[in-house]
Coordinates of C-alpha atoms in Angstrom, one line a residue:
M1127 CA -7.1 7.8 -15.6
T1128 CA -7.3 11.1 -14.1
L1129 CA -10.2 12.2 -12.2
A1130 CA -11.6 15.4 -12.8
V1131 CA -11.6 16.8 -9.0
R1132 CA -9.3 18.0 -6.5
V1133 CA -9.0 16.8 -3.0
P1134 CA -8.9 19.6 -0.5
E1135 CA -5.9 19.9 1.8
E1136 CA -8.2 19.4 5.0
L1137 CA -9.2 16.1 3.7
S1138 CA -6.0 14.6 4.3
A1139 CA -5.9 12.5 7.6
R1140 CA -2.9 13.9 9.3
V1141 CA -3.0 11.3 12.3
P1142 CA -4.3 7.9 12.6
A1143 CA -8.0 7.0 13.4
E1144 CA -7.1 5.7 16.9
Q1145 CA -5.3 9.1 17.8
R1146 CA -8.3 11.1 16.8
G1147 CA -10.3 11.0 20.2
P1148 CA -10.6 9.1 23.3
G1149 CA -11.9 5.4 22.7
R1150 CA -11.1 5.4 19.0
A1151 CA -9.4 2.2 17.3
R1152 CA -8.0 1.3 14.2
D1153 CA -11.1 0.5 12.6
D1154 CA -13.1 3.5 13.3
V1155 CA -13.0 4.6 10.0
R1156 CA -15.6 5.0 7.5
L1157 CA -16.3 2.6 4.6
L1158 CA -17.5 3.7 1.2
V1159 CA -19.1 0.6 -0.5
S1160 CA -19.6 0.7 -4.3
R1161 CA -21.5 -2.0 -6.0
G1162 CA -21.5 -1.1 -9.6
A1163 CA -22.0 2.6 -9.9
E1164 CA -24.4 2.7 -6.6
P1165 CA -22.3 4.0 -3.7
A1166 CA -23.4 3.3 0.1
H1167 CA -22.0 4.7 3.4
H1168 CA -20.8 2.6 6.2
A1169 CA -18.5 2.2 9.1
F1170 CA -15.5 0.0 8.6
R1171 CA -16.5 -2.2 11.4
E1172 CA -19.6 -3.3 9.5
L1173 CA -17.4 -5.3 6.9
P1174 CA -18.4 -8.5 8.2
C1175 CA -22.1 -8.0 7.4
L1176 CA -21.2 -6.5 3.9
L1177 CA -19.3 -9.9 3.0
R1178 CA -20.6 -13.3 2.8
A1179 CA -19.7 -16.9 3.8
G1180 CA -17.5 -18.3 1.0
D1181 CA -15.7 -14.8 0.3
L1182 CA -11.9 -14.5 0.3
L1183 CA -9.9 -11.8 1.2
V1184 CA -6.4 -11.6 -0.2
V1185 CA -4.1 -10.0 2.2
N1186 CA -0.4 -8.6 2.0
T1187 CA 1.9 -9.8 4.6
S1188 CA 4.6 -7.6 3.8
P1189 CA 6.0 -5.6 6.9
T1190 CA 6.7 -2.1 6.5
L1191 CA 10.3 -0.9 7.1
A1192 CA 11.7 1.9 9.0
A1193 CA 12.7 3.1 5.6
A1194 CA 14.0 6.5 5.9
V1195 CA 17.6 7.2 7.3
N1196 CA 19.3 10.5 7.8
G1197 CA 22.6 10.9 5.7
R1198 CA 25.3 13.3 4.3
I1199 CA 26.4 14.1 1.1
A1200 CA 29.7 16.1 1.5
H1201 CA 28.0 18.8 4.1
A1202 CA 24.5 18.4 3.1
R1203 CA 21.9 16.9 5.0
V1204 CA 19.6 14.4 2.9
A1205 CA 17.2 11.7 3.9
V1206 CA 17.6 8.3 2.1
H1207 CA 14.4 6.3 1.6
F1208 CA 15.3 2.7 0.9
S1209 CA 12.8 1.4 -1.5
T1210 CA 13.6 -2.0 -3.0
R1211 CA 16.2 -4.8 -2.0
G1212 CA 18.2 -6.1 -5.0
D1213 CA 19.1 -9.5 -5.8
A1214 CA 21.2 -11.6 -8.4
A1215 CA 19.0 -10.0 -11.2
H1216 CA 19.8 -6.4 -9.8
G1217 CA 23.5 -6.6 -9.2
G1218 CA 23.5 -8.4 -6.2
T1219 CA 22.2 -8.4 -2.5
G1220 CA 24.5 -5.8 -1.6
R1221 CA 22.3 -3.3 -3.7
W1222 CA 19.3 -1.1 -2.9
A1223 CA 16.9 1.1 -5.0
V1224 CA 16.9 4.5 -2.9
E1225 CA 15.4 7.7 -3.2
L1226 CA 17.4 10.9 -1.9
R1227 CA 15.3 13.7 -0.7
D1228 CA 15.8 17.1 1.2
P1229 CA 14.8 17.6 4.4
D1230 CA 12.3 20.6 4.5
G1231 CA 12.8 21.6 8.2
R1232 CA 9.4 20.6 9.4
G1233 CA 10.1 16.9 10.0
T1234 CA 9.4 15.8 6.3
T1235 CA 11.1 16.2 3.0
R1236 CA 11.1 17.5 -0.4
A1237 CA 11.7 16.3 -3.8
R1238 CA 15.7 16.3 -4.9
A1239 CA 17.3 15.6 -8.1
G1240 CA 18.9 11.8 -8.2
G1241 CA 22.4 11.2 -9.2
P1242 CA 24.9 11.4 -10.6
A1243 CA 26.6 8.1 -10.7
G1244 CA 29.4 7.8 -8.0
T1245 CA 27.5 10.1 -5.3
E1246 CA 28.5 8.9 -2.1
V1247 CA 26.1 9.1 0.8
R1248 CA 27.6 8.8 4.5
L1249 CA 25.2 7.0 6.8
P1250 CA 25.1 6.2 10.7
G1251 CA 27.4 3.7 11.8
G1252 CA 30.1 4.1 9.1
V1253 CA 27.8 3.0 6.3
R1254 CA 28.8 4.4 2.9
L1255 CA 26.0 4.5 0.1
T1256 CA 27.3 5.0 -3.5
L1257 CA 25.0 5.6 -6.3
E1258 CA 25.4 3.2 -9.4
E1259 CA 22.6 3.7 -11.8
P1260 CA 19.0 4.9 -12.5
L1261 CA 16.4 2.1 -11.3
S1262 CA 15.1 2.7 -14.9
P1263 CA 16.3 4.6 -18.0
G1264 CA 15.1 8.4 -17.9
S1265 CA 13.9 8.0 -14.1
G1266 CA 16.3 10.3 -11.9
R1267 CA 14.1 9.6 -8.9
L1268 CA 15.2 6.3 -7.7
W1269 CA 18.8 4.8 -7.9
W1270 CA 20.5 1.4 -7.7
A1271 CA 23.1 2.1 -5.1
R1272 CA 25.5 -0.2 -3.2
A1273 CA 26.2 -0.1 0.6
A1274 CA 29.7 -0.8 2.0
G1275 CA 31.7 -0.1 5.2
G1276 CA 29.8 -0.3 8.8
A1277 CA 30.6 -2.4 11.6
G1278 CA 30.7 -6.1 11.1
A1279 CA 30.4 -5.8 6.9
A1280 CA 33.5 -7.7 6.2
G1281 CA 33.1 -11.2 5.1
R1282 CA 29.3 -10.7 4.7
G1283 CA 29.0 -9.3 1.2
G1284 CA 28.2 -5.6 2.7
P1285 CA 26.8 -4.1 5.6
D1286 CA 23.3 -5.2 7.2
V1287 CA 21.2 -2.8 5.7
P1288 CA 18.1 -4.2 7.5
G1289 CA 19.9 -3.8 10.9
L1290 CA 21.0 -0.2 10.1
L1291 CA 17.1 0.4 9.1
R1292 CA 16.0 -1.2 12.7
E1293 CA 18.7 1.0 14.6
H1294 CA 18.7 4.3 12.8
G1295 CA 15.6 4.2 10.6
R1296 CA 12.2 5.5 10.8
P1297 CA 8.9 5.2 8.6
I1298 CA 8.6 7.1 5.6
R1299 CA 6.5 10.4 6.5
Y1300 CA 4.9 12.8 4.0
S1301 CA 4.1 16.5 4.5
Y1302 CA 0.2 15.9 4.8
T1303 CA 0.9 14.0 8.2
E1304 CA 1.1 16.0 11.6
R1305 CA 4.2 14.3 13.4
D1306 CA 6.5 11.1 13.4
Q1307 CA 5.0 8.1 14.5
P1308 CA 6.4 4.8 15.6
L1309 CA 6.9 2.0 13.3
S1310 CA 4.0 0.1 15.0
V1311 CA 1.6 2.5 13.8
Y1312 CA 2.4 1.3 10.2
Q1313 CA 2.3 -2.2 10.5
T1314 CA -1.2 -4.0 9.5
V1315 CA -2.4 -7.0 11.6
F1316 CA -1.3 -9.4 8.8
A1317 CA 2.5 -8.4 8.6
L1318 CA 5.0 -11.0 8.9
P1319 CA 8.5 -10.9 9.6
S1320 CA 10.5 -11.6 6.5
A1321 CA 13.7 -13.9 6.6
D1322 CA 16.0 -11.9 4.9
G1323 CA 14.8 -8.4 6.3
A1324 CA 13.0 -7.3 3.0
G1325 CA 9.7 -5.5 3.3
S1326 CA 7.8 -2.5 2.2
A1327 CA 8.9 0.6 2.4
E1328 CA 5.4 2.1 2.5
M1329 CA 2.7 0.3 4.2
P1330 CA 0.2 -1.8 2.5
S1331 CA -2.1 0.6 4.0
A1332 CA -5.4 -0.9 2.9
A1333 CA -5.3 -3.4 5.5
R1334 CA -4.6 -0.9 8.3
P1335 CA -8.2 -0.7 9.6
F1336 CA -8.4 -4.6 10.3
T1337 CA -7.9 -5.6 13.9
A1338 CA -7.4 -9.1 15.3
G1339 CA -11.3 -8.9 16.6
L1340 CA -12.4 -7.7 13.2
V1341 CA -10.5 -10.5 11.6
A1342 CA -11.9 -13.3 14.1
E1343 CA -15.5 -12.1 13.3
L1344 CA -15.2 -12.4 9.8
V1345 CA -13.8 -16.2 10.1
S1346 CA -16.6 -16.8 12.4
R1347 CA -19.1 -15.6 9.6
G1348 CA -17.2 -18.0 7.0
V1349 CA -14.9 -15.3 5.4
Q1350 CA -11.3 -16.7 4.6
F1351 CA -8.3 -15.2 4.2
A1352 CA -5.4 -16.0 1.2
P1353 CA -2.0 -14.7 2.4
V1354 CA 0.4 -13.1 -0.3
A1355 CA 3.4 -10.8 -0.4
L1356 CA 4.4 -7.9 -2.2
H1357 CA 7.2 -5.5 -0.9
T1358 CA 6.1 -1.9 -1.9
G1359 CA 8.6 0.3 -2.9
V1360 CA 9.0 4.4 -2.5
A1361 CA 6.0 6.0 -4.3
S1362 CA 6.3 9.0 -6.5
A1363 CA 4.6 11.6 -4.1
E1364 CA 5.2 14.5 -6.3
V1365 CA 4.6 13.1 -10.0
H1366 CA 2.7 9.7 -9.8
E1367 CA 4.7 7.5 -11.6
P1368 CA 3.4 4.1 -12.7
P1369 CA 4.4 1.1 -10.7
Y1370 CA 7.7 -0.4 -11.1
P1371 CA 9.2 -4.0 -10.6
E1372 CA 8.2 -5.4 -7.0
W1373 CA 9.2 -8.6 -5.4
F1374 CA 6.2 -10.9 -4.7
S1375 CA 5.1 -14.4 -3.4
V1376 CA 2.1 -16.2 -3.9
P1377 CA 2.2 -19.3 -1.6
A1378 CA 1.0 -22.5 -3.1
A1379 CA -1.7 -22.8 -0.1
S1380 CA -3.0 -19.6 -1.2
A1381 CA -3.2 -20.3 -4.4
R1382 CA -5.1 -23.6 -3.8
L1383 CA -7.4 -21.4 -1.9
I1384 CA -8.1 -18.9 -4.3
E1385 CA -9.0 -21.5 -6.7
A1386 CA -11.0 -23.5 -4.4
V1387 CA -13.2 -20.2 -3.8
R1388 CA -13.4 -19.5 -7.3
A1389 CA -14.9 -22.8 -8.2
G1390 CA -17.2 -22.8 -5.3
G1391 CA -18.9 -19.5 -6.5
G1392 CA -17.2 -17.2 -3.7
R1393 CA -15.8 -13.9 -4.6
V1394 CA -12.2 -13.3 -4.4
I1395 CA -11.7 -9.7 -2.9
A1396 CA -8.4 -8.3 -2.7
V1397 CA -7.3 -5.7 0.4
G1398 CA -5.1 -3.4 -1.4
T1399 CA -3.5 -2.9 -5.1
T1400 CA -0.7 -4.9 -3.7
A1401 CA -2.7 -7.8 -3.2
V1402 CA -4.2 -7.1 -6.6
R1403 CA -1.0 -7.0 -8.3
A1404 CA 0.5 -10.1 -6.6
V1405 CA -2.5 -12.6 -7.3
E1406 CA -2.8 -11.0 -11.0
S1407 CA 1.1 -11.7 -11.4
A1408 CA 0.5 -15.2 -10.1
A1409 CA -2.4 -16.0 -12.9
G1410 CA -1.6 -17.7 -16.1
P1411 CA -2.8 -17.1 -19.4
D1412 CA -5.6 -19.4 -18.3
G1413 CA -6.5 -17.3 -15.6
V1414 CA -5.3 -20.0 -13.0
V1415 CA -3.8 -18.9 -10.3
R1416 CA -0.4 -20.9 -9.3
A1417 CA 2.3 -20.7 -6.7
R1418 CA 4.7 -18.0 -7.9
E1419 CA 7.2 -15.7 -6.7
G1420 CA 9.5 -13.4 -8.2
W1421 CA 9.7 -10.0 -9.7
T1422 CA 6.7 -8.5 -11.6
D1423 CA 6.1 -5.5 -13.7
L1424 CA 2.6 -5.8 -14.2
V1425 CA 0.5 -2.9 -14.4
V1426 CA -3.4 -3.5 -14.3
T1427 CA -5.0 -1.2 -16.6
P1428 CA -8.7 -1.4 -17.9
G1429 CA -7.2 -2.9 -21.2
R1430 CA -5.5 -5.7 -19.6
G1431 CA -8.3 -6.3 -16.9
V1432 CA -8.4 -8.4 -14.2
R1433 CA -8.3 -12.4 -14.5
V1434 CA -8.8 -13.3 -10.8
V1435 CA -10.1 -10.5 -8.6
D1436 CA -13.7 -9.7 -8.2
G1437 CA -13.6 -6.9 -5.7
L1438 CA -11.2 -4.3 -4.2
L1439 CA -10.8 -3.0 -0.6
T1440 CA -8.6 0.1 -1.0
G1441 CA -8.1 3.5 0.1
L1442 CA -8.8 6.7 -1.4
H1443 CA -6.1 7.8 -3.8
E1444 CA -5.3 11.2 -5.5
P1445 CA -7.0 12.0 -8.7
E1446 CA -3.4 11.5 -10.7
A1447 CA -2.3 8.5 -8.9
S1448 CA -1.7 5.6 -11.4
H1449 CA -3.5 3.1 -9.2
L1450 CA -6.8 4.5 -10.3
L1451 CA -6.5 2.8 -13.7
M1452 CA -6.3 -0.6 -11.4
L1453 CA -9.6 0.6 -9.7
E1454 CA -11.2 1.0 -13.2
A1455 CA -10.2 -2.5 -14.3
V1456 CA -11.8 -4.1 -11.2
A1457 CA -14.9 -1.9 -11.1
G1458 CA -15.4 0.0 -14.2
R1459 CA -15.0 4.0 -14.7
A1460 CA -18.7 5.0 -13.7
A1461 CA -18.4 3.2 -9.9
V1462 CA -15.0 4.8 -9.8
D1463 CA -16.2 8.4 -10.8
R1464 CA -19.2 8.0 -8.8
G1465 CA -17.4 6.7 -5.5
Y1466 CA -15.0 9.4 -5.4
E1467 CA -17.9 12.1 -6.2
E1468 CA -19.4 10.7 -2.9
A1469 CA -16.3 10.5 -1.0
L1470 CA -15.7 14.4 -1.8
R1471 CA -19.2 15.1 -1.0
W1472 CA -19.2 13.5 2.3
R1473 CA -15.8 14.6 3.2
Y1474 CA -14.1 11.4 3.6
L1475 CA -10.5 11.2 4.7
W1476 CA -7.6 10.3 2.3
H1477 CA -4.1 8.8 2.3
E1478 CA -2.7 5.8 4.6
F1479 CA -4.4 7.0 7.7
G1480 CA -7.6 7.8 6.1
D1481 CA -10.9 6.1 4.9
V1482 CA -11.6 3.0 3.0
H1483 CA -13.3 2.3 -0.4
L1484 CA -14.9 -1.4 -1.1
L1485 CA -15.6 -1.9 -4.8
L1486 CA -17.8 -4.9 -5.3
P1487 CA -19.6 -6.6 -8.2
Q1488 CA -22.8 -5.3 -9.1
E1489 CA -24.6 -8.4 -8.1
G1490 CA -26.8 -8.4 -5.1
P1491 CA -25.7 -10.4 -2.1
A1492 CA -26.4 -14.1 -2.4
K1493 CA -29.1 -15.8 -0.1
G1494 CA -28.3 -16.2 3.6
A1495 CA -25.4 -13.7 3.3
H1496 CA -24.9 -11.9 6.8
T1497 CA -26.6 -8.3 5.6
E1498 CA -29.6 -8.1 8.1
H1499 CA -27.8 -5.9 10.3
C1500 CA -25.8 -3.6 8.3
S1501 CA -27.7 -0.7 7.3
S1502 CA -26.1 1.7 4.8
N1503 CA -25.7 5.7 4.9
R1504 CA -23.9 5.2 8.1
L1505 CA -21.6 8.4 8.3

């Protein structure tokens, strides 16, 4: 799916909401709500009165890594974006999928051809990174690379890459942003540390506007939360490649909660495309969600459809982004087209620091839902 629209450059969110003026907070963004093909405008803080008791929000707990590190190939400066941590199925835990980028002189980077195999990148602390093979045949952007050297590497199966990222890394930053930000800006309220140091190269950004206070209000209104994890890799900023395999986990408690909510008539609403990919990967052919973890290569399309998710809270995606196929699978083409027309008309902000879009089934709110204080068309 490709939308026949162009997003003006000035609609890119250049800084987080809380930095746009005095008294602003993370949840001070706009919320476009699409029920079927009928869009309405709200403030994100009104989310509690747009949901109802018995609804379930599926949230991604993957922490964001400081995944960008400066390095050198011979005398040339490069930026290394650490994307995905390997395991036994991918040549051992000493391997990471990485993307090499060229510094652009403005604090961000531009695309660089990957490879060839055997290329060595020198990193801080004496760590060396050797490119071994492309992540997938025909793709030269992401490569499996093996790290070696560095203090304390001997006898531990290679250097401590998560430690390297903590000490020398910074969050991946794209050219539409105004300046570097601390890692805390890229963590969501749901992020939990991973025992092995794994995490997401890019923030699961649909959850960014949530605050502890908003979560508490949702819980007080009977909305429940199901934590899952999916470690996102480095997106293709230039050519919008489809998703590649990523590691996910749906715990047994979350699987049981999802099934209980479905049995009770509640709606399962994913917070972000990553949560959709995780929970749909844990659903069997019978549509039942069971505890599962591992690698998923699932690409959600209108042809495949969704088995579990009733609604989706997500950011605004570029017209060429493969994620739009997932939105269409959840809500239908008419809802996506109409929603994006409204977002452009009312100058919503795009990208990870921007506004958000809630896609819900066309059914009206159930009797007793908390909608009485939630007025639409607020901008």
